[in-house]
C-alpha cells in the first residue's frame, strides 16, 4: 500500500489550488499593471507580443475568422491556456514543488517578455509580471498548506484515517512533542497542515482577493483613460473652414453608403490589443531624424497652429474586393508639409516614418507630399479623434493605404530613408510603396438578396483617391456594361457614390458586376488579386435572386 502522510493532498485539491494561484497571478498582474501609465497588464503585453510575431497567414486567418474580435479571442485564449498551465502546476506541486515554482517563474518570464514589447518600454514595466509570478507562488504555497490531507478525502469506498501518525512514539521535551518526522518528498515545501475547512476558507478568501485585485486593476486603469482628456479638448476653427458638402454628392438610393462615414461606423484596423490611452497633457510629437532642427510639439502648441479641413477617403490594404475597410471623413489638422518645412528636410532623406506610442510604424515617400491632402489630424467629422481612431493625433494622407501612412496615436515623425528603415508591415512582407488601387463596390442589393422583378435599384461607391472617378459601369449577367449615374464629385480624394436602375429584371438568378474608371481614363483592373502584398484588385460581382411576391 502506498504510504499516505499529512502532506499528501488530493489531486483535485492540488489542481484547484493551482488554478486559484494562476488566477491570483493574473489578477495581481492586472492590479500592479495599473499602477503606472507606462506599465500594462501582462496578459495584454503577451497578446501584443503574439500579435507582433504571428506569421502573416495566421494573422489574416485570425482577422477573417474573428473579425475585429480577434484580439478578444486571443486574450481569452491566453487566459484559458494560463488556467490549464496553472492547474498542471498545482498537480505537479504535490511531488515536485520546485518544478511547480519554476513553472510560475516561467509564467512571469513570459509576462516580462510581453512587457518589453512596446518601443520605449521602461525597465519598470517588468514589475507587474514579477509581482504576478510571486503572487502565484505564494498563493499555491498557501493553498496547498490549507488543503486537507488526502487521508481525509473519501476515495472510493475506503476512507483512510491518519491513525499511523498518532501511534508514532514521540520523544517529549517539556510539553512539546519533538521530532515529528518532517514530511518527506512533496511535503518539504508545500507541507500541508490543512483541513477541509481551512481549505474552503482559504479558497474563498483567495478567490475574493483575486476578483478584487483584477477588478480594482481594471478600474484603476481608467485613471489613465484618455476619454476624459478627450472630452476636454475643444477643436480650433480651421483657418478657412470647408463648406458643407453639397447634397449632390449623396445618393438617394436606399442602401448606398452615406457620403461621410460616421465615426461610430468607421472601420477600425490596428494591432493594438488595448486602445492606447493618451492624455493630451502627456502627449508630445517629436519630428526628428534627417532634419535641420528637431521639433517637439505639445498638444496645446499644436492647437495654435494653422489648421485645415480636408475630406479624404481612407482605405485599408486588407480590404477585399467588395469589403468594408474604407470610409470617408472630414479631417481637421496641420498639413504635414508645414511641419516638415519647419524642421527642414535633408535632401538625401526619402521616407517619412510615423511611430505610435505602442511602437507601430508606417512609412511613405516624402515625395508623396506633392500637394495632395496630407495631415497630422486631430479632428474627425467635427470631433476630436475618437480613441480608437488615434486620439490625440494621427496621420492621414490621400491616395496611399493606411498601413504606410495613417499612424494613429502618433508620437514621432522621423525623416529617414527607405534603405535605413522598414516599417511594421513592410518588415512582414507587404510592399514599401502602397498607392490605393481604384475600386468600386456594390452596396445594394446585397449578395444573394431576393429582389422583386421589374426595376431594381443598384448602387454603391467607387474610389481612386488623388485621381478621382470619371465613370462607373454595371453589367448584368453577360450583357454589355452600361454607365451608372454618378453622384457629384466632392473632390478627387473622396469616393464617389453611384447608382443605376436596372429595368426589366426577370425572375431567376442574376449576376451583377461593377467596374470603375478613374479620371485619367484608366479602368479598374479586372485581375483578381488578394490583399497581400499591395492591395486587392478585381471587379466586384454579386448574385441576386429576382423573385415575384
Ligand atoms: N498605431 C497604429 N496606427 C495604425 C495602425 C496600427 O496598427 N497601429 N494600422 C493602420 C492601418 S493598417 C489602417 S488601414 C488605418 C486604419 O485607421 P482607422 O482604424 O482609423 O480606420 O490605421 C493605420 N494606423
Ligand atoms: Mo490597413
XYZ file of C-alpha atoms and ligand atoms in Angstrom:
574
model
C 0.000 0.000 0.000
C 1.176 3.454 -0.875
C 2.123 5.306 2.259
C -0.021 8.316 2.958
C 1.004 11.179 5.094
C -0.413 14.511 6.108
C 1.065 16.408 3.152
C -0.244 14.065 0.529
C -3.219 16.054 -0.627
C -5.699 15.009 -3.247
C -5.055 15.595 -6.884
C -8.190 17.653 -7.339
C -7.358 19.861 -4.381
C -3.895 20.407 -5.840
C -5.308 21.179 -9.249
C -7.799 23.581 -7.755
C -5.015 25.244 -5.755
C -3.009 25.658 -8.937
C -5.922 27.273 -10.740
C -6.520 29.687 -7.881
C -2.829 30.521 -7.803
C -2.962 31.199 -11.530
C -5.997 33.417 -11.068
C -4.230 35.352 -8.324
C -1.152 35.756 -10.514
C -3.216 37.168 -13.367
C -5.214 39.397 -11.033
C -2.084 40.789 -9.402
C -0.689 41.450 -12.861
C -3.823 43.441 -13.682
C -3.635 45.378 -10.440
C 0.065 46.182 -10.452
C -0.044 46.842 -14.185
C -2.411 49.707 -13.470
C -0.066 51.483 -11.051
C 1.722 53.384 -13.777
C 0.672 54.623 -17.187
C 3.844 53.085 -18.643
C 3.133 49.611 -17.226
C 0.499 47.297 -18.538
C -1.392 44.121 -17.826
C 0.905 41.120 -18.506
C -1.951 39.422 -20.381
C -2.246 42.403 -22.701
C 1.525 42.538 -23.082
C 1.710 38.883 -24.064
C -1.189 39.272 -26.502
C 0.641 42.216 -28.072
C 3.831 40.190 -28.338
C 1.963 37.340 -30.019
C 0.193 39.635 -32.464
C 3.553 41.096 -33.445
C 5.037 37.697 -34.098
C 2.402 35.535 -35.729
C 3.098 34.829 -39.380
C 1.044 36.846 -41.789
C -1.140 33.957 -42.892
C -2.124 33.107 -39.327
C -2.905 36.728 -38.677
C -5.059 37.047 -41.769
C -6.866 33.937 -40.621
C -7.396 35.498 -37.210
C -8.789 38.678 -38.681
C -11.030 36.811 -41.081
C -12.234 34.324 -38.554
C -12.816 36.650 -35.644
C -13.246 39.971 -37.373
C -12.203 42.781 -35.087
C -12.845 40.379 -32.194
C -9.609 38.585 -32.975
C -7.851 40.346 -30.131
C -10.547 39.421 -27.646
C -10.285 35.811 -28.791
C -6.540 35.967 -28.302
C -6.890 37.325 -24.771
C -9.430 34.622 -23.924
C -7.063 32.037 -25.389
C -4.211 33.295 -23.230
C -6.414 33.134 -20.134
C -7.566 29.591 -20.885
C -4.001 28.435 -21.548
C -2.913 30.054 -18.279
C -5.617 28.262 -16.308
C -4.655 24.898 -17.782
C -0.969 25.568 -17.145
C -1.690 26.635 -13.554
C -3.798 23.515 -12.951
C -0.925 21.346 -14.104
C 1.484 23.269 -11.874
C -0.830 22.630 -8.947
C -0.787 18.894 -9.551
C 2.970 18.885 -10.033
C 3.432 20.771 -6.765
C 2.397 17.695 -4.796
C 5.518 15.825 -5.791
C 7.827 18.431 -7.207
C 7.197 21.769 -5.565
C 10.340 23.328 -7.010
C 9.322 22.423 -10.540
C 5.966 23.978 -9.930
C 7.566 27.154 -8.575
C 9.739 27.163 -11.644
C 6.559 26.965 -13.691
C 5.227 30.100 -12.077
C 8.555 31.778 -12.629
C 8.319 30.813 -16.303
C 4.846 32.318 -16.300
C 6.385 35.559 -15.057
C 9.119 35.407 -17.679
C 6.520 35.190 -20.444
C 4.836 38.249 -18.915
C 8.169 40.060 -18.769
C 8.724 39.306 -22.417
C 5.307 40.796 -23.168
C 6.002 43.868 -21.068
C 9.009 44.766 -23.155
C 7.121 44.739 -26.462
C 6.232 48.407 -26.901
C 9.014 50.608 -28.140
C 10.216 52.699 -25.246
C 9.023 50.186 -22.652
C 10.592 51.125 -19.339
C 12.544 48.587 -17.283
C 9.945 49.092 -14.559
C 7.353 47.573 -16.872
C 8.502 44.104 -15.763
C 7.250 44.724 -12.226
C 3.634 43.625 -12.837
C 4.874 40.273 -14.167
C 7.303 39.790 -11.277
C 4.540 40.567 -8.809
C 2.213 38.188 -10.637
C 4.723 35.341 -10.507
C 5.461 35.909 -6.825
C 1.751 36.146 -6.052
C 1.126 32.887 -7.853
C 3.817 31.035 -5.953
C 2.715 32.442 -2.602
C -0.894 31.525 -3.263
C -0.034 27.999 -4.295
C 2.016 27.572 -1.166
C -0.798 28.909 0.989
C -3.465 26.811 -0.684
C -1.519 23.589 -0.515
C -0.821 24.177 3.139
C -4.501 24.738 3.738
C -5.521 21.686 1.745
C -6.778 18.721 3.693
C -4.569 15.630 3.622
C -5.680 13.069 1.127
C -6.353 10.707 4.000
C -9.313 12.835 4.949
C -10.688 12.656 1.484
C -13.024 9.831 0.701
C -11.658 7.831 -2.162
C -13.968 5.200 -3.493
C -15.317 3.177 -0.642
C -12.248 3.381 1.515
C -11.584 6.151 3.971
C -8.120 6.215 5.387
C -7.583 7.912 8.661
C -4.413 9.332 9.941
C -4.048 6.855 12.806
C -0.499 5.935 11.889
C 0.729 9.336 12.926
C -0.929 9.065 16.294
C 0.710 5.768 17.088
C 4.193 7.065 16.423
C 6.234 7.176 19.574
C 7.262 10.752 20.056
C 10.047 11.853 22.375
C 8.709 14.583 24.554
C 10.648 17.530 25.889
C 8.598 19.669 28.156
C 5.073 19.710 26.816
C 6.027 19.968 23.195
C 6.202 16.900 21.054
C 9.534 16.979 19.321
C 10.912 15.288 16.333
C 7.765 14.529 14.461
C 9.333 13.276 11.265
C 9.373 16.146 8.788
C 7.253 15.272 5.832
C 9.336 13.981 3.001
C 9.189 14.472 -0.753
C 6.214 16.666 -1.575
C 5.945 17.782 1.955
C 9.197 19.644 2.156
C 7.831 22.838 0.696
C 4.118 22.575 0.366
C 3.686 20.942 3.666
C 0.027 20.545 4.359
C -1.150 21.468 7.778
C -4.614 21.803 6.467
C -8.117 20.662 6.809
C -11.123 20.744 4.583
C -12.482 23.742 6.464
C -9.264 25.640 6.184
C -9.063 24.824 2.518
C -12.583 26.061 1.838
C -11.998 29.300 3.705
C -8.660 29.884 2.035
C -10.155 29.194 -1.373
C -12.982 31.615 -0.807
C -10.621 34.238 0.586
C -8.157 33.886 -2.241
C -10.906 33.974 -4.869
C -12.336 37.166 -3.390
C -8.917 38.790 -3.260
C -8.190 37.782 -6.849
C -11.509 39.132 -8.080
C -10.998 42.374 -6.167
C -7.460 42.799 -7.491
C -8.493 42.185 -11.080
C -11.497 44.491 -10.930
C -9.549 47.085 -8.993
C -6.783 46.947 -11.573
C -9.208 47.403 -14.435
C -10.876 50.299 -12.648
C -7.564 51.947 -11.784
C -6.560 51.770 -15.416
C -9.259 54.276 -16.218
C -7.208 56.846 -14.277
C -5.089 56.812 -17.361
C -8.078 56.711 -19.653
C -7.938 59.242 -22.388
C -11.703 59.566 -22.519
C -11.892 62.475 -20.108
C -8.852 64.092 -21.634
C -10.613 63.886 -24.983
C -13.817 65.387 -23.599
C -11.853 68.435 -22.517
C -10.435 69.123 -25.954
C -12.125 71.837 -27.924
C -11.096 71.823 -31.514
C -9.789 75.056 -33.017
C -11.503 76.524 -36.037
C -9.678 75.947 -39.274
C -8.149 78.987 -40.983
C -10.517 78.530 -43.889
C -13.406 76.264 -42.911
C -14.621 73.970 -45.643
C -18.144 74.480 -46.859
C -20.571 71.710 -46.044
C -20.596 69.082 -48.775
C -23.325 69.796 -51.372
C -26.324 67.495 -51.355
C -25.389 66.279 -54.835
C -22.573 64.103 -53.521
C -25.018 61.870 -51.670
C -27.247 59.172 -53.078
C -30.988 58.827 -52.746
C -30.852 55.095 -53.362
C -31.632 53.227 -50.178
C -28.748 51.036 -49.090
C -25.952 53.100 -50.625
C -23.332 54.302 -48.123
C -23.612 57.772 -46.666
C -21.088 60.119 -48.218
C -19.458 60.692 -44.822
C -18.924 57.628 -42.696
C -19.873 58.370 -39.114
C -17.102 57.973 -36.557
C -19.051 55.146 -34.948
C -19.320 53.272 -38.254
C -15.804 53.971 -39.449
C -13.820 50.770 -39.836
C -11.061 50.184 -37.349
C -7.834 48.355 -38.115
C -4.760 48.250 -35.921
C -2.538 45.901 -33.995
C -3.355 47.397 -30.586
C -4.764 44.904 -28.085
C -5.908 47.744 -25.862
C -6.672 51.159 -27.319
C -3.674 53.274 -26.282
C -4.713 55.774 -23.619
C -3.019 59.087 -24.169
C -3.742 62.161 -22.101
C -3.107 65.313 -24.072
C -1.047 66.706 -21.192
C 1.401 63.822 -21.573
C 1.468 63.907 -25.341
C 4.232 65.311 -27.446
C 5.116 64.911 -31.092
C 8.789 64.743 -31.940
C 9.855 65.462 -35.503
C 13.398 64.252 -35.884
C 15.889 62.317 -37.970
C 17.362 63.840 -41.121
C 16.150 67.347 -40.336
C 17.876 70.690 -39.813
C 16.304 71.102 -36.428
C 14.378 68.688 -34.299
C 10.922 69.899 -33.287
C 8.849 68.932 -30.287
C 5.214 69.990 -30.201
C 2.833 69.661 -27.291
C -0.881 69.309 -27.880
C -1.538 72.892 -26.784
C 1.069 74.163 -29.207
C -0.404 72.048 -31.954
C -3.832 73.584 -31.413
C -2.369 77.026 -32.043
C -1.075 76.111 -35.480
C -2.756 76.812 -38.772
C -5.374 74.108 -39.192
C -7.029 72.943 -42.366
C -10.026 70.725 -43.034
C -9.886 68.067 -45.693
C -12.330 65.430 -46.903
C -10.466 62.198 -47.549
C -11.455 58.569 -48.078
C -9.158 56.294 -46.089
C -8.711 52.705 -47.290
C -7.081 49.649 -45.756
C -4.827 47.469 -47.881
C -6.551 44.450 -46.345
C -9.861 45.451 -47.871
C -11.008 42.655 -50.130
C -12.998 43.322 -53.295
C -16.399 44.445 -52.060
C -15.128 44.819 -48.485
C -15.940 47.476 -45.934
C -12.456 48.592 -44.815
C -12.824 52.034 -46.339
C -14.528 55.201 -45.181
C -14.767 58.918 -45.744
C -14.393 61.626 -43.123
C -13.786 65.334 -42.773
C -10.384 65.554 -41.120
C -9.014 68.568 -39.274
C -5.304 69.006 -38.807
C -1.988 70.597 -39.661
C -0.542 69.948 -43.136
C 2.426 67.584 -42.827
C 4.234 69.739 -45.352
C 4.150 72.725 -42.973
C 5.676 70.669 -40.183
C 8.423 69.234 -42.369
C 9.243 72.628 -43.867
C 9.670 73.971 -40.389
C 12.014 71.138 -39.419
C 13.931 71.391 -42.688
C 14.286 68.080 -44.542
C 17.712 66.799 -45.577
C 17.533 66.374 -49.384
C 19.016 62.860 -49.047
C 16.024 61.696 -47.000
C 13.256 59.916 -48.895
C 10.984 58.338 -46.260
C 8.694 59.821 -43.638
C 8.136 57.368 -40.803
C 5.325 57.698 -38.288
C 5.701 55.966 -34.936
C 2.884 55.399 -32.490
C 3.091 55.110 -28.702
C 2.769 51.349 -28.971
C 5.738 51.112 -31.300
C 3.786 50.552 -34.519
C 5.308 52.283 -37.534
C 4.377 53.363 -41.039
C 6.474 54.920 -43.764
C 5.878 56.548 -47.127
C 7.878 58.590 -49.644
C 8.406 62.210 -48.640
C 7.795 62.966 -52.320
C 4.176 61.945 -51.719
C 3.702 65.336 -50.047
C 3.255 66.787 -53.502
C 0.235 68.923 -52.838
C -2.262 66.183 -52.086
C -4.042 66.368 -48.729
C -1.718 65.039 -46.045
C -2.420 65.927 -42.456
C -1.353 65.456 -38.927
C -5.019 65.164 -37.956
C -6.645 65.863 -34.609
C -10.277 66.057 -35.684
C -12.611 63.626 -37.442
C -16.069 64.684 -38.595
C -16.133 67.668 -36.261
C -14.957 65.836 -33.126
C -11.571 65.202 -31.581
C -10.281 61.893 -32.974
C -12.111 59.019 -31.296
C -9.741 56.992 -29.104
C -9.877 54.010 -31.486
C -9.022 56.265 -34.395
C -5.844 57.636 -32.891
C -6.551 60.262 -30.225
C -4.962 62.715 -29.823
C -3.285 62.813 -33.246
C -2.738 60.689 -36.320
C -1.614 60.975 -39.903
C -3.983 60.933 -42.870
C -2.633 61.034 -46.431
C -4.791 60.789 -49.529
C -4.097 58.064 -52.080
C -1.937 55.641 -50.111
C -3.127 52.794 -47.917
C -3.383 53.240 -44.168
C -0.566 50.839 -43.301
C 2.058 53.069 -44.929
C 0.732 56.374 -43.696
C -2.154 56.636 -41.269
C -0.299 56.225 -37.928
C -2.715 56.550 -35.042
C -1.622 57.619 -31.521
C 1.391 59.142 -33.199
C 4.298 60.414 -31.127
C 7.094 60.623 -33.661
C 7.621 61.667 -37.226
C 11.037 60.545 -38.348
C 12.655 61.770 -41.527
C 14.797 58.944 -42.846
C 15.482 56.799 -45.915
C 13.878 53.636 -47.273
C 17.289 51.981 -47.094
C 17.589 52.727 -43.417
C 14.195 51.645 -42.159
C 11.338 49.232 -42.895
C 8.040 49.994 -41.207
C 5.865 47.472 -39.331
C 4.058 45.799 -42.240
C 6.988 46.145 -44.629
C 9.033 44.005 -42.221
C 6.239 41.454 -42.605
C 6.451 41.310 -46.361
C 3.987 43.954 -47.537
C 5.110 46.403 -50.213
C 7.051 49.512 -49.292
C 5.021 51.623 -51.684
C 1.280 51.328 -51.437
C -0.824 53.517 -53.713
C -4.526 52.794 -53.318
C -5.967 50.774 -56.194
C -9.061 52.029 -57.982
C -12.065 50.106 -56.701
C -15.833 50.039 -56.955
C -18.306 48.390 -54.619
C -21.964 47.431 -54.851
C -23.711 48.428 -51.603
C -27.198 47.442 -52.722
C -28.636 44.925 -53.388
C -26.753 42.674 -51.020
C -25.183 39.466 -52.232
C -27.814 36.733 -52.605
C -30.608 39.210 -51.858
C -34.109 38.433 -53.115
C -35.466 41.291 -55.199
C -38.767 41.861 -56.996
C -38.877 41.685 -60.790
C -39.108 44.939 -62.747
C -36.894 47.815 -61.693
C -34.037 47.019 -59.320
C -32.031 49.886 -57.863
C -28.333 49.128 -57.775
C -25.860 51.440 -56.124
C -22.601 51.817 -54.289
C -19.313 53.667 -54.076
C -16.132 53.893 -56.135
C -12.769 55.399 -55.262
C -9.485 56.395 -56.874
C -8.020 58.803 -54.338
C -5.986 61.744 -55.714
C -7.222 60.993 -59.241
C -10.989 60.797 -58.974
C -13.656 58.651 -60.613
C -14.952 59.505 -64.078
C -17.155 56.521 -64.796
C -18.819 53.549 -63.143
C -20.318 50.787 -65.255
C -22.612 47.941 -64.373
C -23.080 44.634 -66.143
C -26.000 42.268 -65.739
C -25.087 38.623 -66.356
C -23.040 38.543 -69.558
C -24.661 41.626 -71.041
C -22.877 44.807 -72.025
C -21.530 47.222 -69.405
C -23.850 50.194 -69.037
C -22.949 53.539 -67.450
C -24.258 54.140 -63.952
C -25.373 57.562 -62.741
C -22.633 59.255 -60.763
C -23.354 61.464 -57.799
C -21.432 64.750 -57.846
C -17.743 64.546 -57.141
C -16.731 66.373 -53.984
C -13.016 66.131 -54.692
C -10.576 63.619 -56.125
C -9.621 62.392 -52.647
C -13.027 61.055 -51.719
C -15.136 58.236 -53.021
C -17.928 58.851 -55.461
C -21.397 57.434 -55.000
C -23.149 55.845 -57.970
C -26.444 54.186 -58.803
C -28.258 52.533 -61.633
C -31.835 51.499 -62.157
C -31.843 48.030 -63.705
C -35.043 47.910 -65.718
C -36.898 44.735 -66.599
C -35.263 42.361 -64.169
C -36.685 38.924 -64.942
C -37.201 36.129 -62.421
C -34.223 33.910 -61.784
C -30.699 34.227 -60.542
C -28.632 37.064 -61.984
C -25.106 38.306 -61.682
C -24.337 41.999 -61.230
C -20.798 43.214 -61.870
C -19.358 46.695 -61.376
C -16.199 48.417 -62.569
C -14.916 51.964 -62.279
C -12.778 54.169 -64.457
C -10.583 56.832 -62.922
C -10.342 60.428 -64.079
C -7.305 59.534 -66.210
C -9.458 57.084 -68.150
C -7.861 54.004 -66.626
C -10.302 51.166 -65.994
C -10.078 49.391 -62.662
C -8.045 46.208 -63.032
C -10.112 43.096 -63.659
C -7.302 40.845 -62.497
C -8.159 39.187 -59.200
C -5.533 39.702 -56.523
C -5.573 39.105 -52.789
C -4.762 41.972 -50.438
C -1.230 40.677 -49.829
C 1.199 42.260 -50.653
C -0.147 45.541 -52.066
C -3.933 45.532 -52.081
C -6.769 43.530 -53.648
C -7.898 44.035 -57.228
C -10.682 42.684 -59.387
C -14.260 43.583 -60.246
C -16.958 43.000 -57.679
C -19.728 40.618 -58.699
C -22.780 39.609 -56.745
C -25.622 37.190 -57.355
C -29.219 38.184 -56.741
C -32.445 36.227 -56.833
C -35.197 38.000 -58.758
C -38.464 36.593 -57.499
C -42.076 37.675 -57.700
C -44.046 38.043 -54.476
N -0.696 52.943 -34.265
C -1.251 52.334 -35.311
N -1.717 53.079 -36.333
C -2.293 52.485 -37.399
C -2.394 51.078 -37.482
C -1.880 50.317 -36.397
O -1.914 49.083 -36.387
N -1.328 50.984 -35.323
N -2.979 50.493 -38.581
C -3.042 51.273 -39.813
C -3.919 50.708 -40.809
S -3.442 49.230 -41.499
C -5.025 51.373 -41.264
S -5.883 50.804 -42.585
C -5.509 52.594 -40.591
C -6.935 52.425 -40.154
O -7.376 53.561 -39.468
P -8.758 53.507 -38.705
O -8.688 52.376 -37.730
O -8.937 54.838 -38.073
O -9.823 53.246 -39.751
O -4.744 52.901 -39.451
C -3.364 52.731 -39.592
N -2.748 53.253 -38.417
Mo -4.826 48.818 -43.182
